[in-house]
Every structure is written in C-alpha cells, then in structure tokens.
PDB file of C-alpha atoms in Angstrom:
ATOM      1  CA  GLU A1400      92.027 114.615  84.201  1.00 95.00           C
ATOM      2  CA  VAL A1401      92.864 114.636  87.854  1.00 97.00           C
ATOM      3  CA  GLN A1402      96.439 113.767  88.836  1.00 98.00           C
ATOM      4  CA  LEU A1403      98.151 113.087  92.056  1.00 98.00           C
ATOM      5  CA  VAL A1404     101.913 114.091  92.146  1.00 98.00           C
ATOM      6  CA  GLU A1405     103.620 112.802  95.197  1.00 98.00           C
ATOM      7  CA  SER A1406     107.322 114.054  96.328  1.00 98.00           C
ATOM      8  CA  GLY A1407     109.551 113.505  99.796  1.00 98.00           C
ATOM      9  CA  GLY A1408     110.628 110.295  99.753  1.00 97.00           C
ATOM     10  CA  GLY A1409     114.157 109.296 100.356  1.00 97.00           C
ATOM     11  CA  LEU A1410     116.816 107.517 102.758  1.00 98.00           C
ATOM     12  CA  VAL A1411     116.372 108.328 106.019  1.00 97.00           C
ATOM     13  CA  GLN A1412     117.991 107.002 109.504  1.00 97.00           C
ATOM     14  CA  PRO A1413     115.753 105.611 112.011  1.00 98.00           C
ATOM     15  CA  GLY A1414     115.047 108.390 114.724  1.00 98.00           C
ATOM     16  CA  ARG A1415     114.926 110.990 111.637  1.00 98.00           C
ATOM     17  CA  SER A1416     111.796 113.121 110.473  1.00 98.00           C
ATOM     18  CA  LEU A1417     110.606 113.060 106.453  1.00 98.00           C
ATOM     19  CA  ARG A1418     108.185 115.317 105.661  1.00 98.00           C
ATOM     20  CA  LEU A1419     106.075 113.798 101.817  1.00 98.00           C
ATOM     21  CA  SER A1420     104.090 116.136  99.604  1.00 98.00           C
ATOM     22  CA  CYS A1421     101.051 115.576  96.944  1.00 98.00           C
ATOM     23  CA  VAL A1422      99.623 117.915  94.766  1.00 98.00           C
ATOM     24  CA  ALA A1423      96.994 117.522  93.162  1.00 98.00           C
ATOM     25  CA  SER A1424      95.342 118.726  89.645  1.00 97.00           C
ATOM     26  CA  GLY A1425      92.130 118.770  87.557  1.00 97.00           C
ATOM     27  CA  PHE A1426      89.465 118.594  90.405  1.00 97.00           C
ATOM     28  CA  THR A1427      87.929 120.657  93.111  1.00 97.00           C
ATOM     29  CA  PHE A1428      91.078 120.074  96.166  1.00 97.00           C
ATOM     30  CA  ASP A1429      89.316 121.450  98.576  1.00 94.00           C
ATOM     31  CA  ASP A1430      85.907 119.503  98.254  1.00 96.00           C
ATOM     32  CA  TYR A1431      87.568 116.275  98.984  1.00 97.00           C
ATOM     33  CA  ALA A1432      88.962 114.393 101.917  1.00 97.00           C
ATOM     34  CA  MET A1433      92.290 112.859 101.204  1.00 98.00           C
ATOM     35  CA  HIS A1434      94.576 110.002 101.857  1.00 98.00           C
ATOM     36  CA  TRP A1435      97.771 108.378 102.164  1.00 98.00           C
ATOM     37  CA  VAL A1436      98.304 104.443 101.796  1.00 98.00           C
ATOM     38  CA  ARG A1437     101.511 103.030 102.133  1.00 98.00           C
ATOM     39  CA  GLN A1438     102.647  99.267 100.309  1.00 98.00           C
ATOM     40  CA  VAL A1439     106.110  97.616 100.894  1.00 98.00           C
ATOM     41  CA  PRO A1440     107.272  96.631  97.713  1.00 95.00           C
ATOM     42  CA  GLY A1441     105.625  92.739  97.378  1.00 94.00           C
ATOM     43  CA  LYS A1442     102.917  92.917 100.183  1.00 97.00           C
ATOM     44  CA  GLY A1443      99.803  94.597 100.990  1.00 98.00           C
ATOM     45  CA  LEU A1444      98.307  97.900 101.576  1.00 98.00           C
ATOM     46  CA  GLU A1445      97.842  99.699 104.578  1.00 98.00           C
ATOM     47  CA  TRP A1446      95.875 102.805 105.039  1.00 98.00           C
ATOM     48  CA  VAL A1447      98.139 105.596 107.223  1.00 98.00           C
ATOM     49  CA  SER A1448      96.142 108.444 107.339  1.00 98.00           C
ATOM     50  CA  SER A1449      92.899 110.625 106.470  1.00 97.00           C
ATOM     51  CA  VAL A1450      92.007 114.263 106.458  1.00 97.00           C
ATOM     52  CA  THR A1451      88.525 115.806 105.599  1.00 97.00           C
ATOM     53  CA  TRP A1452      88.394 118.574 102.698  1.00 96.00           C
ATOM     54  CA  ASN A1453      88.509 121.366 105.236  1.00 94.00           C
ATOM     55  CA  SER A1454      90.967 119.522 108.004  1.00 94.00           C
ATOM     56  CA  GLY A1455      88.216 119.858 110.602  1.00 93.00           C
ATOM     57  CA  ASN A1456      88.542 115.630 110.839  1.00 95.00           C
ATOM     58  CA  VAL A1457      91.587 113.493 110.909  1.00 96.00           C
ATOM     59  CA  ALA A1458      92.647 110.051 111.234  1.00 96.00           C
ATOM     60  CA  TYR A1459      95.020 108.179 111.802  1.00 97.00           C
ATOM     61  CA  ALA A1460      96.586 104.366 111.753  1.00 98.00           C
ATOM     62  CA  ASP A1461      97.560 102.988 115.366  1.00 97.00           C
ATOM     63  CA  SER A1462     100.476 102.446 113.474  1.00 97.00           C
ATOM     64  CA  VAL A1463     101.756 105.773 113.067  1.00 98.00           C
ATOM     65  CA  LYS A1464      99.681 107.448 115.911  1.00 98.00           C
ATOM     66  CA  GLY A1465     101.628 110.349 117.690  1.00 97.00           C
ATOM     67  CA  ARG A1466     104.175 110.373 115.110  1.00 98.00           C
ATOM     68  CA  PHE A1467     102.739 111.408 111.689  1.00 98.00           C
ATOM     69  CA  THR A1468     100.883 114.480 110.999  1.00 98.00           C
ATOM     70  CA  ILE A1469      99.058 114.596 108.077  1.00 98.00           C
ATOM     71  CA  SER A1470      97.744 117.898 106.878  1.00 98.00           C
ATOM     72  CA  ARG A1471      96.749 119.944 103.943  1.00 98.00           C
ATOM     73  CA  ASP A1472      96.692 123.306 102.256  1.00 98.00           C
ATOM     74  CA  ASN A1473      93.798 124.167 100.088  1.00 97.00           C
ATOM     75  CA  ALA A1474      94.947 127.157  98.452  1.00 97.00           C
ATOM     76  CA  LYS A1475      98.235 125.003  97.151  1.00 98.00           C
ATOM     77  CA  ASN A1476      96.129 121.917  95.740  1.00 98.00           C
ATOM     78  CA  SER A1477      98.517 120.131  98.353  1.00 98.00           C
ATOM     79  CA  LEU A1478      98.079 117.240 100.754  1.00 98.00           C
ATOM     80  CA  TYR A1479     101.320 116.732 103.122  1.00 98.00           C
ATOM     81  CA  LEU A1480     102.364 114.144 105.527  1.00 98.00           C
ATOM     82  CA  GLN A1481     104.946 114.812 108.449  1.00 98.00           C
ATOM     83  CA  MET A1482     107.181 111.767 109.309  1.00 98.00           C
ATOM     84  CA  ASN A1483     108.901 111.939 112.873  1.00 98.00           C
ATOM     85  CA  SER A1484     110.633 109.366 114.738  1.00 98.00           C
ATOM     86  CA  LEU A1485     110.528 107.017 111.674  1.00 98.00           C
ATOM     87  CA  ARG A1486     111.126 103.685 112.023  1.00 98.00           C
ATOM     88  CA  THR A1487     112.381 100.499 109.786  1.00 98.00           C
ATOM     89  CA  GLU A1488     108.773  99.273 109.814  1.00 98.00           C
ATOM     90  CA  ASP A1489     107.432 102.646 107.807  1.00 98.00           C
ATOM     91  CA  MET A1490     109.774 102.004 104.846  1.00 98.00           C
ATOM     92  CA  ALA A1491     107.217 101.247 102.427  1.00 98.00           C
ATOM     93  CA  LEU A1492     105.457 103.061  98.691  1.00 98.00           C
ATOM     94  CA  TYR A1493     103.540 105.792 100.035  1.00 98.00           C
ATOM     95  CA  TYR A1494     100.403 106.681  97.731  1.00 98.00           C
ATOM     96  CA  CYS A1495      98.295 110.025  97.714  1.00 98.00           C
ATOM     97  CA  ALA A1496      94.837 109.459  97.285  1.00 98.00           C
ATOM     98  CA  LYS A1497      91.148 111.425  96.776  1.00 98.00           C
ATOM     99  CA  GLY A1498      88.820 110.191  99.045  1.00 96.00           C
ATOM    100  CA  GLY A1499      85.032 111.333  98.605  1.00 92.00           C
ATOM    101  CA  THR A1500      83.239 114.693 100.000  1.00 89.00           C
ATOM    102  CA  GLY A1501      82.321 114.751 103.114  1.00 83.00           C
ATOM    103  CA  SER A1502      83.165 112.204 105.650  1.00 87.00           C
ATOM    104  CA  TYR A1503      86.693 110.897 105.366  1.00 87.00           C
ATOM    105  CA  LEU A1504      85.189 107.053 105.190  1.00 92.00           C
ATOM    106  CA  GLY A1505      85.055 106.451 101.021  1.00 93.00           C
ATOM    107  CA  TRP A1506      86.922 104.900  98.459  1.00 96.00           C
ATOM    108  CA  PHE A1507      90.383 106.055  97.137  1.00 97.00           C
ATOM    109  CA  ASP A1508      90.430 106.826  93.491  1.00 96.00           C
ATOM    110  CA  PRO A1509      92.305 108.075  91.820  1.00 98.00           C
ATOM    111  CA  TRP A1510      96.395 107.155  93.280  1.00 98.00           C
ATOM    112  CA  GLY A1511      99.298 109.054  93.165  1.00 98.00           C
ATOM    113  CA  GLN A1512     102.357 107.500  91.681  1.00 97.00           C
ATOM    114  CA  GLY A1513     103.196 106.847  94.910  1.00 98.00           C
ATOM    115  CA  THR A1514     106.758 108.261  96.792  1.00 98.00           C
ATOM    116  CA  LEU A1515     109.400 105.356  98.117  1.00 98.00           C
ATOM    117  CA  VAL A1516     110.744 105.829 102.091  1.00 98.00           C
ATOM    118  CA  THR A1517     113.786 104.189 102.665  1.00 98.00           C
ATOM    119  CA  VAL A1518     114.856 104.081 106.581  1.00 97.00           C
TER     120      VAL A1518
ATOM    121  CA  ASP B1162      89.388  97.347 114.304  1.00 96.00           C
ATOM    122  CA  ILE B1163      87.699  95.504 111.292  1.00 97.00           C
ATOM    123  CA  GLN B1164      89.772  92.804 109.806  1.00 98.00           C
ATOM    124  CA  MET B1165      89.471  91.704 106.344  1.00 98.00           C
ATOM    125  CA  THR B1166      89.627  88.342 105.267  1.00 98.00           C
ATOM    126  CA  GLN B1167      90.535  87.882 101.170  1.00 98.00           C
ATOM    127  CA  SER B1168      90.054  83.870  99.691  1.00 98.00           C
ATOM    128  CA  PRO B1169      91.860  82.718  97.671  1.00 98.00           C
ATOM    129  CA  SER B1170      95.341  84.020  98.490  1.00 98.00           C
ATOM    130  CA  SER B1171      96.428  83.432  95.472  1.00 97.00           C
ATOM    131  CA  LEU B1172      94.748  81.310  91.839  1.00 97.00           C
ATOM    132  CA  SER B1173      95.421  80.535  88.545  1.00 97.00           C
ATOM    133  CA  ALA B1174      92.957  80.654  85.920  1.00 96.00           C
ATOM    134  CA  SER B1175      92.797  80.673  82.432  1.00 96.00           C
ATOM    135  CA  VAL B1176      91.468  83.413  79.769  1.00 96.00           C
ATOM    136  CA  GLY B1177      87.302  82.689  79.586  1.00 96.00           C
ATOM    137  CA  ASP B1178      87.427  81.747  83.087  1.00 97.00           C
ATOM    138  CA  ARG B1179      84.938  82.379  85.351  1.00 97.00           C
ATOM    139  CA  VAL B1180      87.104  83.999  89.036  1.00 98.00           C
ATOM    140  CA  THR B1181      85.225  84.347  91.837  1.00 98.00           C
ATOM    141  CA  ILE B1182      87.219  86.006  94.682  1.00 98.00           C
ATOM    142  CA  THR B1183      85.918  86.456  98.891  1.00 98.00           C
ATOM    143  CA  CYS B1184      86.129  88.916 101.489  1.00 98.00           C
ATOM    144  CA  ARG B1185      84.959  88.789 104.613  1.00 98.00           C
ATOM    145  CA  ALA B1186      84.432  90.628 107.402  1.00 98.00           C
ATOM    146  CA  SER B1187      85.094  90.595 110.998  1.00 98.00           C
ATOM    147  CA  GLN B1188      81.974  92.558 112.021  1.00 98.00           C
ATOM    148  CA  ASN B1189      78.722  93.741 109.733  1.00 98.00           C
ATOM    149  CA  ILE B1190      80.333  96.210 107.816  1.00 97.00           C
ATOM    150  CA  ILE B1191      76.647  96.967 105.610  1.00 96.00           C
ATOM    151  CA  SER B1192      77.230  97.322 102.198  1.00 97.00           C
ATOM    152  CA  TYR B1193      80.772  99.942 102.326  1.00 97.00           C
ATOM    153  CA  VAL B1194      83.655  97.513 100.867  1.00 98.00           C
ATOM    154  CA  ASN B1195      85.571  98.555  97.566  1.00 98.00           C
ATOM    155  CA  TRP B1196      87.612  96.573  95.558  1.00 98.00           C
ATOM    156  CA  TYR B1197      90.671  97.553  93.773  1.00 98.00           C
ATOM    157  CA  GLN B1198      93.420  96.070  91.221  1.00 98.00           C
ATOM    158  CA  GLN B1199      97.035  96.347  91.057  1.00 98.00           C
ATOM    159  CA  LYS B1200      99.425  95.458  88.438  1.00 98.00           C
ATOM    160  CA  PRO B1201     103.184  94.812  88.975  1.00 96.00           C
ATOM    161  CA  GLY B1202     105.124  98.638  89.513  1.00 96.00           C
ATOM    162  CA  ARG B1203     101.386 100.096  89.310  1.00 98.00           C
ATOM    163  CA  ALA B1204      99.096 102.213  91.988  1.00 98.00           C
ATOM    164  CA  PRO B1205      95.827 100.446  92.926  1.00 98.00           C
ATOM    165  CA  LYS B1206      93.220 101.060  90.256  1.00 98.00           C
ATOM    166  CA  LEU B1207      89.455 101.356  92.403  1.00 98.00           C
ATOM    167  CA  LEU B1208      86.826  98.845  90.005  1.00 98.00           C
ATOM    168  CA  ILE B1209      84.011  98.620  92.807  1.00 98.00           C
ATOM    169  CA  TYR B1210      82.846 100.772  95.276  1.00 97.00           C
ATOM    170  CA  VAL B1211      79.723 100.300  97.860  1.00 97.00           C
ATOM    171  CA  ALA B1212      79.935  96.667  97.331  1.00 97.00           C
ATOM    172  CA  SER B1213      79.050  96.401  93.894  1.00 98.00           C
ATOM    173  CA  SER B1214      78.839  99.331  92.144  1.00 97.00           C
ATOM    174  CA  LEU B1215      80.612  99.479  89.070  1.00 98.00           C
ATOM    175  CA  GLN B1216      83.808 102.511  88.688  1.00 97.00           C
ATOM    176  CA  SER B1217      83.220 104.517  85.716  1.00 96.00           C
ATOM    177  CA  GLY B1218      85.306 102.986  83.264  1.00 97.00           C
ATOM    178  CA  VAL B1219      85.642  99.709  84.711  1.00 98.00           C
ATOM    179  CA  PRO B1220      84.638  96.706  82.313  1.00 98.00           C
ATOM    180  CA  SER B1221      81.366  95.318  83.077  1.00 98.00           C
ATOM    181  CA  ARG B1222      82.523  91.287  83.155  1.00 98.00           C
ATOM    182  CA  PHE B1223      83.752  93.206  86.681  1.00 98.00           C
ATOM    183  CA  SER B1224      80.949  92.967  89.241  1.00 98.00           C
ATOM    184  CA  GLY B1225      80.301  93.147  93.100  1.00 98.00           C
ATOM    185  CA  SER B1226      78.022  91.288  95.480  1.00 98.00           C
ATOM    186  CA  GLY B1227      77.298  90.660  99.207  1.00 98.00           C
ATOM    187  CA  SER B1228      76.313  92.523 101.908  1.00 97.00           C
ATOM    188  CA  GLY B1229      77.359  92.335 105.967  1.00 97.00           C
ATOM    189  CA  THR B1230      80.112  90.654 106.346  1.00 98.00           C
ATOM    190  CA  ASP B1231      80.228  88.307 103.048  1.00 98.00           C
ATOM    191  CA  PHE B1232      81.233  89.935 100.073  1.00 98.00           C
ATOM    192  CA  THR B1233      82.880  89.014  96.132  1.00 98.00           C
ATOM    193  CA  LEU B1234      83.983  90.232  93.463  1.00 98.00           C
ATOM    194  CA  THR B1235      83.486  88.349  90.398  1.00 98.00           C
ATOM    195  CA  ILE B1236      85.197  88.688  87.071  1.00 98.00           C
ATOM    196  CA  SER B1237      82.597  86.795  84.075  1.00 98.00           C
ATOM    197  CA  SER B1238      84.899  85.956  81.552  1.00 97.00           C
ATOM    198  CA  LEU B1239      88.797  86.475  82.062  1.00 97.00           C
ATOM    199  CA  GLN B1240      91.073  88.556  79.960  1.00 96.00           C
ATOM    200  CA  PRO B1241      94.823  89.137  79.480  1.00 94.00           C
ATOM    201  CA  GLU B1242      94.208  92.446  80.837  1.00 95.00           C
ATOM    202  CA  ASP B1243      92.798  91.314  84.047  1.00 97.00           C
ATOM    203  CA  PHE B1244      96.177  89.010  85.413  1.00 93.00           C
ATOM    204  CA  ALA B1245      97.033  91.486  88.365  1.00 97.00           C
ATOM    205  CA  THR B1246      96.181  91.628  92.428  1.00 98.00           C
ATOM    206  CA  TYR B1247      92.564  92.354  93.685  1.00 98.00           C
ATOM    207  CA  TYR B1248      92.509  94.206  97.232  1.00 98.00           C
ATOM    208  CA  CYS B1249      89.447  94.453  99.328  1.00 98.00           C
ATOM    209  CA  GLN B1250      88.760  97.547 101.367  1.00 98.00           C
ATOM    210  CA  GLN B1251      86.037  98.556 104.385  1.00 98.00           C
ATOM    211  CA  CYS B1252      85.062 102.061 104.811  1.00 97.00           C
ATOM    212  CA  HIS B1253      82.639 101.426 107.504  1.00 97.00           C
ATOM    213  CA  SER B1254      84.618 102.940 110.332  1.00 95.00           C
ATOM    214  CA  ALA B1255      87.353 103.290 111.135  1.00 94.00           C
ATOM    215  CA  PRO B1256      90.748 102.398 110.836  1.00 96.00           C
ATOM    216  CA  LEU B1257      90.417 101.936 106.962  1.00 97.00           C
ATOM    217  CA  THR B1258      91.393  98.366 106.437  1.00 98.00           C
ATOM    218  CA  PHE B1259      92.110  96.109 103.156  1.00 98.00           C
ATOM    219  CA  GLY B1260      92.352  92.273 102.588  1.00 98.00           C
ATOM    220  CA  GLY B1261      95.747  90.706 102.048  1.00 98.00           C
ATOM    221  CA  GLY B1262      95.036  90.246  98.262  1.00 98.00           C
ATOM    222  CA  THR B1263      94.578  87.719  95.919  1.00 98.00           C
ATOM    223  CA  LYS B1264      96.443  86.918  92.622  1.00 98.00           C
ATOM    224  CA  VAL B1265      95.279  86.060  90.092  1.00 98.00           C
ATOM    225  CA  GLU B1266      97.722  84.269  87.806  1.00 96.00           C
ATOM    226  CA  ILE B1267      97.526  82.605  84.106  1.00 87.00           C
ATOM    227  CA  LYS B1268      97.334  79.101  84.545  1.00 87.00           C
TER     228      LYS B1268
END
C-alpha cells in the first residue's frame, strides 16, 4: 500500500523558515515525480511545487518562487520543502502527493494526510 | 497561467440523482484534466485522470468527459458517500492549476 507521511509543520513567525518532510513507502520512490499542494482550511487547493524522479526538473508556483525549495533524497524515500521568508499567506495544510513517471505534469495520487503550517 | 473555472460552486441533490459538474479551461488543454473528491477532514482522492480514465477502485458511477476547454464530471446515481467537494485540475502545463471546487450537498 502506498503511504505518504508528512511532518515538520508548526507555528512560525513571519519571516522565519520551516522545513517540511514527506516519507514515502509502498512504491519505488525514485521512479516517480513528487509534489507539494497546499490548502487553506475551508478553501481550495493550490499547487506549490513539483520535482521529477531524478531532481532534474523542478517547478514552483509564482507565489512561492524564490522563497521555497523542493528537494528529494531517493536513498531515504523522502521529499522535502524548505520554506524561507514565510508570510501569513503561506499558512495552510501542506500535502505531499505522488506523481507519475517522467514529467511532473500529471495527476496527484495518492496524497498524504497533510501537515499544518501556521504563520 | 491556465485558469480552471468550475461550475456550479455548490449544488444540492438527492440520493439517486444524476449530477454533472463542469470545468472550463482558459485555453485548449486537450484532455489533460483530472478530477478529485475531497471529504471533510480528508485528503483529496483521485477519481478521473486525463479527462475520462477511471482511477482503479473508483465506482463506475463516476465518469469524465470532454476535450479542449470544456470538461464534465458526472455521477450517474448519487450515493450517500458521494457528498463531498470535487475539484478539477489541469496538467497540460505549469503552473498546475485547480478549479475552485464544487460542493455537493444533500437536498
């Protein structure tokens, strides 16, 4: 069974940093693109960032470009999101999601349970 | 950026009803649209990918159609467990974008 478990969320002051982690199991992690998607409680979904299987291609939403960095460690089956210069508008539940093989352009399936970031 | 406009934003329906949700893209995205279901307090779940492919394990009452700019998600006979919020998402090009969501409520 595919499982994605996020951690690292919490309460942080504006301008500070936070690093989210997502540990994957149940599939060959280094075959798949991975994504971060966020959701303000009670609101819609917003794509944040994606990385291809070998980190050769990364992409960011304009709202986080230059402040957030996505990375992965295939040896540890782990995905990360380094969030710097946090703003109140970054406050959301952050989901990790598995993508497809090849390009990061695809669907998100499955999703983790999310980790809450409060700024 | 490609904008995804979902309609309606909410609807009320009864068990057994046929429900249709529409998503319109701001430009031609061929068939690169996916649909998700989200229940309160839960992560989204993939229902349909590339417009009309049913994800494994998803009941056959869910179907997707469309191409170009206009897409629909149809629930042929609404069941109690289908009351949720539904989102479309385009994967034609970055940034990946979602529709605003459609909340399906009990009439």
